[in-house]
Coordinates of C-alpha atoms in Angstrom, one line a residue:
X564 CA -126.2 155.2 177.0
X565 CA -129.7 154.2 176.0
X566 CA -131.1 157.6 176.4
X567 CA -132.2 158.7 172.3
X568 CA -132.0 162.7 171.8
X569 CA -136.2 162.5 171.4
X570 CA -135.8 161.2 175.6
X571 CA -134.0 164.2 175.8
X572 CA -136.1 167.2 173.3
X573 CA -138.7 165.5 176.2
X574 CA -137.5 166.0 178.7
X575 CA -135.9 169.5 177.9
X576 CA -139.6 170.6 177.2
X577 CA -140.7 169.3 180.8
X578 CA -138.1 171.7 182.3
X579 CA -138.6 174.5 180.3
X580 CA -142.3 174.2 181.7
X581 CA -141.3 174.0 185.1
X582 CA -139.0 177.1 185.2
X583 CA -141.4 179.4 183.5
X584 CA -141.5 182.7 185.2
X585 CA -138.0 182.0 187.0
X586 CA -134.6 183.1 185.9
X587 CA -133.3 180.2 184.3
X588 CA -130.2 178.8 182.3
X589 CA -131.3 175.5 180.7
X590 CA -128.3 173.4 179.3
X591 CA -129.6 169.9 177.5
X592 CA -127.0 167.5 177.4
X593 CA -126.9 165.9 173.9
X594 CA -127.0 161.9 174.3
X595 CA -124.6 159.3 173.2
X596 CA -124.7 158.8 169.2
X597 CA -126.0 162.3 168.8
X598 CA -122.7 164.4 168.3
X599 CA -120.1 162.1 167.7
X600 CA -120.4 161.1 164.1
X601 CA -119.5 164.4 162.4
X602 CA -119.4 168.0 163.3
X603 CA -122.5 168.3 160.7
X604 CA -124.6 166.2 162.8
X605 CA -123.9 167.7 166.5
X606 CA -124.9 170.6 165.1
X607 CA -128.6 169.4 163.8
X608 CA -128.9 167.8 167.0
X609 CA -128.2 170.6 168.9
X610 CA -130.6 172.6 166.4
X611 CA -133.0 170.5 167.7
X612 CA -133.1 170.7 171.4
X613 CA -132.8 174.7 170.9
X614 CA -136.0 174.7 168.6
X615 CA -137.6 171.8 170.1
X616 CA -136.8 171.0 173.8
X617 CA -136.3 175.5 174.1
X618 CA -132.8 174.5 175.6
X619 CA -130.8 178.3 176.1
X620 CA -127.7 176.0 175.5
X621 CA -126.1 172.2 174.9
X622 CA -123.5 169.9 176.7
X623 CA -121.1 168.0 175.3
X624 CA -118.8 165.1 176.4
X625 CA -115.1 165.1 175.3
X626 CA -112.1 166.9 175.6
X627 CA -109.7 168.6 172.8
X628 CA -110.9 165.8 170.0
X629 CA -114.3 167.3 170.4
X630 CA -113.2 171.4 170.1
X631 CA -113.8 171.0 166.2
X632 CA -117.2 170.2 167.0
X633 CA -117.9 172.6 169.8
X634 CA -116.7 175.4 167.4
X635 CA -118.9 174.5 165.1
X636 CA -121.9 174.7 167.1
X637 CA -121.0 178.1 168.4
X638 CA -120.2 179.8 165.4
X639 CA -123.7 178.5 164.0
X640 CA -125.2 180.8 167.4
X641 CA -125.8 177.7 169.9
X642 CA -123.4 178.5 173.2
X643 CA -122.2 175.0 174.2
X644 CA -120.9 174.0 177.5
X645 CA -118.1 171.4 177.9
X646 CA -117.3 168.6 179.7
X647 CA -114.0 167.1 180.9
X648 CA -113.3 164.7 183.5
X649 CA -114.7 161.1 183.6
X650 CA -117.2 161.8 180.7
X651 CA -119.9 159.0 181.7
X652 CA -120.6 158.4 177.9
X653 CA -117.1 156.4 177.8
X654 CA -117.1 154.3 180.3
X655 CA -116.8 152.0 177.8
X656 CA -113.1 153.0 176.9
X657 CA -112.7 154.6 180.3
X658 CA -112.8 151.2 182.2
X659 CA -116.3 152.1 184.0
X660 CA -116.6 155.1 186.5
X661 CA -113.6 155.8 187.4
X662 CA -112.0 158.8 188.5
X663 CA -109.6 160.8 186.2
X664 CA -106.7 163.3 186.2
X665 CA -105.0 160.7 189.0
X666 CA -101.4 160.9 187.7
X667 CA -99.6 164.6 186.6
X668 CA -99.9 163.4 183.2
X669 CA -103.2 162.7 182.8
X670 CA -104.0 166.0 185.5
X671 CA -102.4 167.8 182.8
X672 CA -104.5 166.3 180.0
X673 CA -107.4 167.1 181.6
X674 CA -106.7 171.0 181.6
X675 CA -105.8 170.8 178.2
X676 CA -109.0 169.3 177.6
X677 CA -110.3 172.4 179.0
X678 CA -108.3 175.0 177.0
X679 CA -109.0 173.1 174.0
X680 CA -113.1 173.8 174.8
X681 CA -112.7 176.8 176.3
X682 CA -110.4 178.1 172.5
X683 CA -113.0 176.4 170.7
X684 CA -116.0 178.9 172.5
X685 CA -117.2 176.9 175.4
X686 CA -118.9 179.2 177.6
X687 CA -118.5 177.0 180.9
X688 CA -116.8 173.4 181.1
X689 CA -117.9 171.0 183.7
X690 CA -115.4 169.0 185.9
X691 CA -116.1 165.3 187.0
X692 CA -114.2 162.7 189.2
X693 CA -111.1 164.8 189.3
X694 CA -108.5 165.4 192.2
X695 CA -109.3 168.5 194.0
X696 CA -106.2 170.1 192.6
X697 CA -107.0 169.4 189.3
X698 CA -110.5 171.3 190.2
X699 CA -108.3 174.2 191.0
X700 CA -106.0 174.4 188.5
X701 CA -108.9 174.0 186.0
X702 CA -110.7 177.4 187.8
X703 CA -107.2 179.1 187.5
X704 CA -106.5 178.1 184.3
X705 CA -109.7 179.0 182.5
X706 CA -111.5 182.3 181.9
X707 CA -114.9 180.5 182.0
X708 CA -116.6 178.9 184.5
X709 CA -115.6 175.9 186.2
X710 CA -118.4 173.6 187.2
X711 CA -117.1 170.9 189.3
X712 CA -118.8 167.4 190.5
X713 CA -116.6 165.4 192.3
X714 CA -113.9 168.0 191.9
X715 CA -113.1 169.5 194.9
X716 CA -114.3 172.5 196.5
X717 CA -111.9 174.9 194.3
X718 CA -114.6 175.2 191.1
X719 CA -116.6 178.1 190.3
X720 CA -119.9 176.3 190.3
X721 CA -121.1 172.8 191.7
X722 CA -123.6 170.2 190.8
X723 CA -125.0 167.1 191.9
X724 CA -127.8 164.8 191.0
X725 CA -130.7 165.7 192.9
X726 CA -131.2 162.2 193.5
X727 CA -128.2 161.5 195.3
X728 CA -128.3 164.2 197.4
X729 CA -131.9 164.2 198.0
X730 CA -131.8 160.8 198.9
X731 CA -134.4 159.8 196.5
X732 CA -133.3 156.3 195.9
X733 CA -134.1 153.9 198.6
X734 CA -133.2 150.4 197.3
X735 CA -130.2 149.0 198.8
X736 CA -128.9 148.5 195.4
X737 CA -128.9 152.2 194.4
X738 CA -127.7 153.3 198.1
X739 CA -124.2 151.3 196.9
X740 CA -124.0 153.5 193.9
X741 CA -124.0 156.8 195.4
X742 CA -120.9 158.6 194.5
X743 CA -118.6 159.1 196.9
X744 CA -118.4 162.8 196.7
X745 CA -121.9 163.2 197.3
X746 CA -123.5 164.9 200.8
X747 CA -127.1 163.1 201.4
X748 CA -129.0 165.8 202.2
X749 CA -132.1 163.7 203.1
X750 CA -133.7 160.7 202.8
X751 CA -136.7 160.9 200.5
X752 CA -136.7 157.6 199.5
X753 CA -137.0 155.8 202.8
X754 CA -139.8 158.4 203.7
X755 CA -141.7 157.6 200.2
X756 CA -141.5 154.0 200.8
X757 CA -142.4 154.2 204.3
X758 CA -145.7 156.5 203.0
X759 CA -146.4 153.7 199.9
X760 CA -146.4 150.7 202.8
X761 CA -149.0 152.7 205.5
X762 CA -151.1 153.3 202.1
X763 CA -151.5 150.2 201.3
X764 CA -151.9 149.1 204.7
X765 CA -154.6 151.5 206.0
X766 CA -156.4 150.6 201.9
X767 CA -156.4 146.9 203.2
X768 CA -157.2 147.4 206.7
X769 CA -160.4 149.4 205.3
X770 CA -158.7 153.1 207.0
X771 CA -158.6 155.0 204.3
X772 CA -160.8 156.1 202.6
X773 CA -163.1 157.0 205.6
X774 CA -165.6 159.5 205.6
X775 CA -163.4 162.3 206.6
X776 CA -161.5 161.6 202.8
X777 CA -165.6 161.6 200.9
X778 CA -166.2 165.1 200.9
X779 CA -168.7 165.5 198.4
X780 CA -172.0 165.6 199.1
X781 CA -175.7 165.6 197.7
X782 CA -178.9 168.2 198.5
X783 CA -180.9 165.6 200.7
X784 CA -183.8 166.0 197.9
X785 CA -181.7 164.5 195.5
X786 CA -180.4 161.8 197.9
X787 CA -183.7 161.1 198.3
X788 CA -184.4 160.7 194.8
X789 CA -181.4 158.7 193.7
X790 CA -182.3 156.0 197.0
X791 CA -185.3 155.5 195.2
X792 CA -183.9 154.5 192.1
X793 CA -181.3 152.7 193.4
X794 CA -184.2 150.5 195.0
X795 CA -186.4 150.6 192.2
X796 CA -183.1 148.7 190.3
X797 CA -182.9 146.6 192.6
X798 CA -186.0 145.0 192.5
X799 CA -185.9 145.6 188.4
X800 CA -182.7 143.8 189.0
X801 CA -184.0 140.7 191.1
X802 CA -186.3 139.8 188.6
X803 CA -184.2 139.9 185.6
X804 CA -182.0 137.3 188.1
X805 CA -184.5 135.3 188.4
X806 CA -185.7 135.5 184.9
X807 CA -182.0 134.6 183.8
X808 CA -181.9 131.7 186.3
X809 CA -185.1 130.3 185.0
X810 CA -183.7 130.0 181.3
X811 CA -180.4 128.7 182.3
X812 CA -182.3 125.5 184.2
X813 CA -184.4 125.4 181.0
X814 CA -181.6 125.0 178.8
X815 CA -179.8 122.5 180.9
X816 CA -180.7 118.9 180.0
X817 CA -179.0 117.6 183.2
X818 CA -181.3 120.2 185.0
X819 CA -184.1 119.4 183.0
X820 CA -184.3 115.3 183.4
X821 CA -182.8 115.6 187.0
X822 CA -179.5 114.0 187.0
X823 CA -178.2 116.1 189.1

């Protein structure tokens, strides 16, 4: 919730970089506090990332009490895609992450949701934490494209974080707050950590950098010629050390009546 829309237009920018030459869809999510307040200000926001971040589209959280807002955005040129589900931006009112669409009712709420974004010009509409039939009756239910995480294997599309299924986070803490519905595809982070400790060890150890790592090298002439001066400031050195020494015993009365 602490991410501002600048963390975002940042971040946005840093993708857009990365996927230059490539095909590419870029969709910047717009942050809590950045949409909610008024149809007026989603759209600035999502002005924004378009101009500034060189998003192709935006993401927003929220179900039929958000179309007003999504319609706005589109008819100003700005495809938006939706979001419905457990929205993480309301885990404050949603009682944490927790998995919705559990109960007919609330299944049925949840394609509503959808229709609502999808009548209000949605181009796609993602699908969070849902029961698997939920994820298919949203992909039968809509003309656009259902993106499902956590939703079963019935969606148009899937996502994950790249962190989860990468296995990027190796702290035990993190490991506990894997999603269930994620496949681990790796194990990056205990190979990263691994590859931070032997560093550190091999620094302290003195076995790396050896010689093999120092690959630049100087003509012997000029070897020659910078050992001399390194020698010739040495011995400029010495006596300046020696010259230093003699005026700090000068200055020190101690030194200079011998109590010491």
């Amino acid at each position: 919730l602490s991410v501002t829309l600048e963390d975002m237009i940042h971040h946005c920018k840093a993708v857009k970089r990365g996927l230059e030459g490539r095909p590419q869809l870029l969709v910047c999510d717009l942050p809590f506090g950045a949409y909610e307040e008024s149809e007026a200000a989603a759209l600035r926001a999502a002005t924004r990332v378009m101009k500034e971040g060189g998003a192709d589209a935006v993401k927003i959280e929220g179900g039929h009490q958000m179309a007003p807002t999504v319609a706005k955005i589109t008819a100003s040129g700005i495809a938006v895609m939706g979001h419905v589900g457990l929205t993480p931006q309301s885990i404050s009112t949603l009682g944490g992450f927790r998995a919705q669409g559990r109960t007919a009712v609330k299944a049925r709420a949840v394609i509503d949701d959808a229709l609502a974004l999808q009548e209000a010009g949605a181009f796609a509409v993602v699908a969070e934490c849902v029961p698997a039939p939920v994820g298919k009756a949203l992909a039968k239910a809509l003309e656009i494209p259902v993106i499902g995480i956590g939703a079963g294997p019935y969606a148009d599309g899937q996502v994950l974080v790249y962190h989860d299924l990468l296995g990027a986070l190796s702290h035990p803490h993190h490991r506990r707050f894997v999603p269930k519905f994620c496949k681990v595809y790796a194990d990056l982070g205990t190979t990263a950590v691994k590859a931070l400790d032997d560093y550190s060890a091999d620094v302290k150890n003195r076995g790396f950098p050896t010689m093999d790592y120092s690959p630049y090298e100087m003509p012997p002439d000029e070897q020659a010629k910078f050992d001399s001066m390194l020698q010739a400031d040495d011995e400029a050195r010495e006596q300046d050390k020696k010259k230093v020494h003699k005026k700090l015993i000068d200055q020190d009365e101690y030194e200079a009546i011998k109590l010491y």
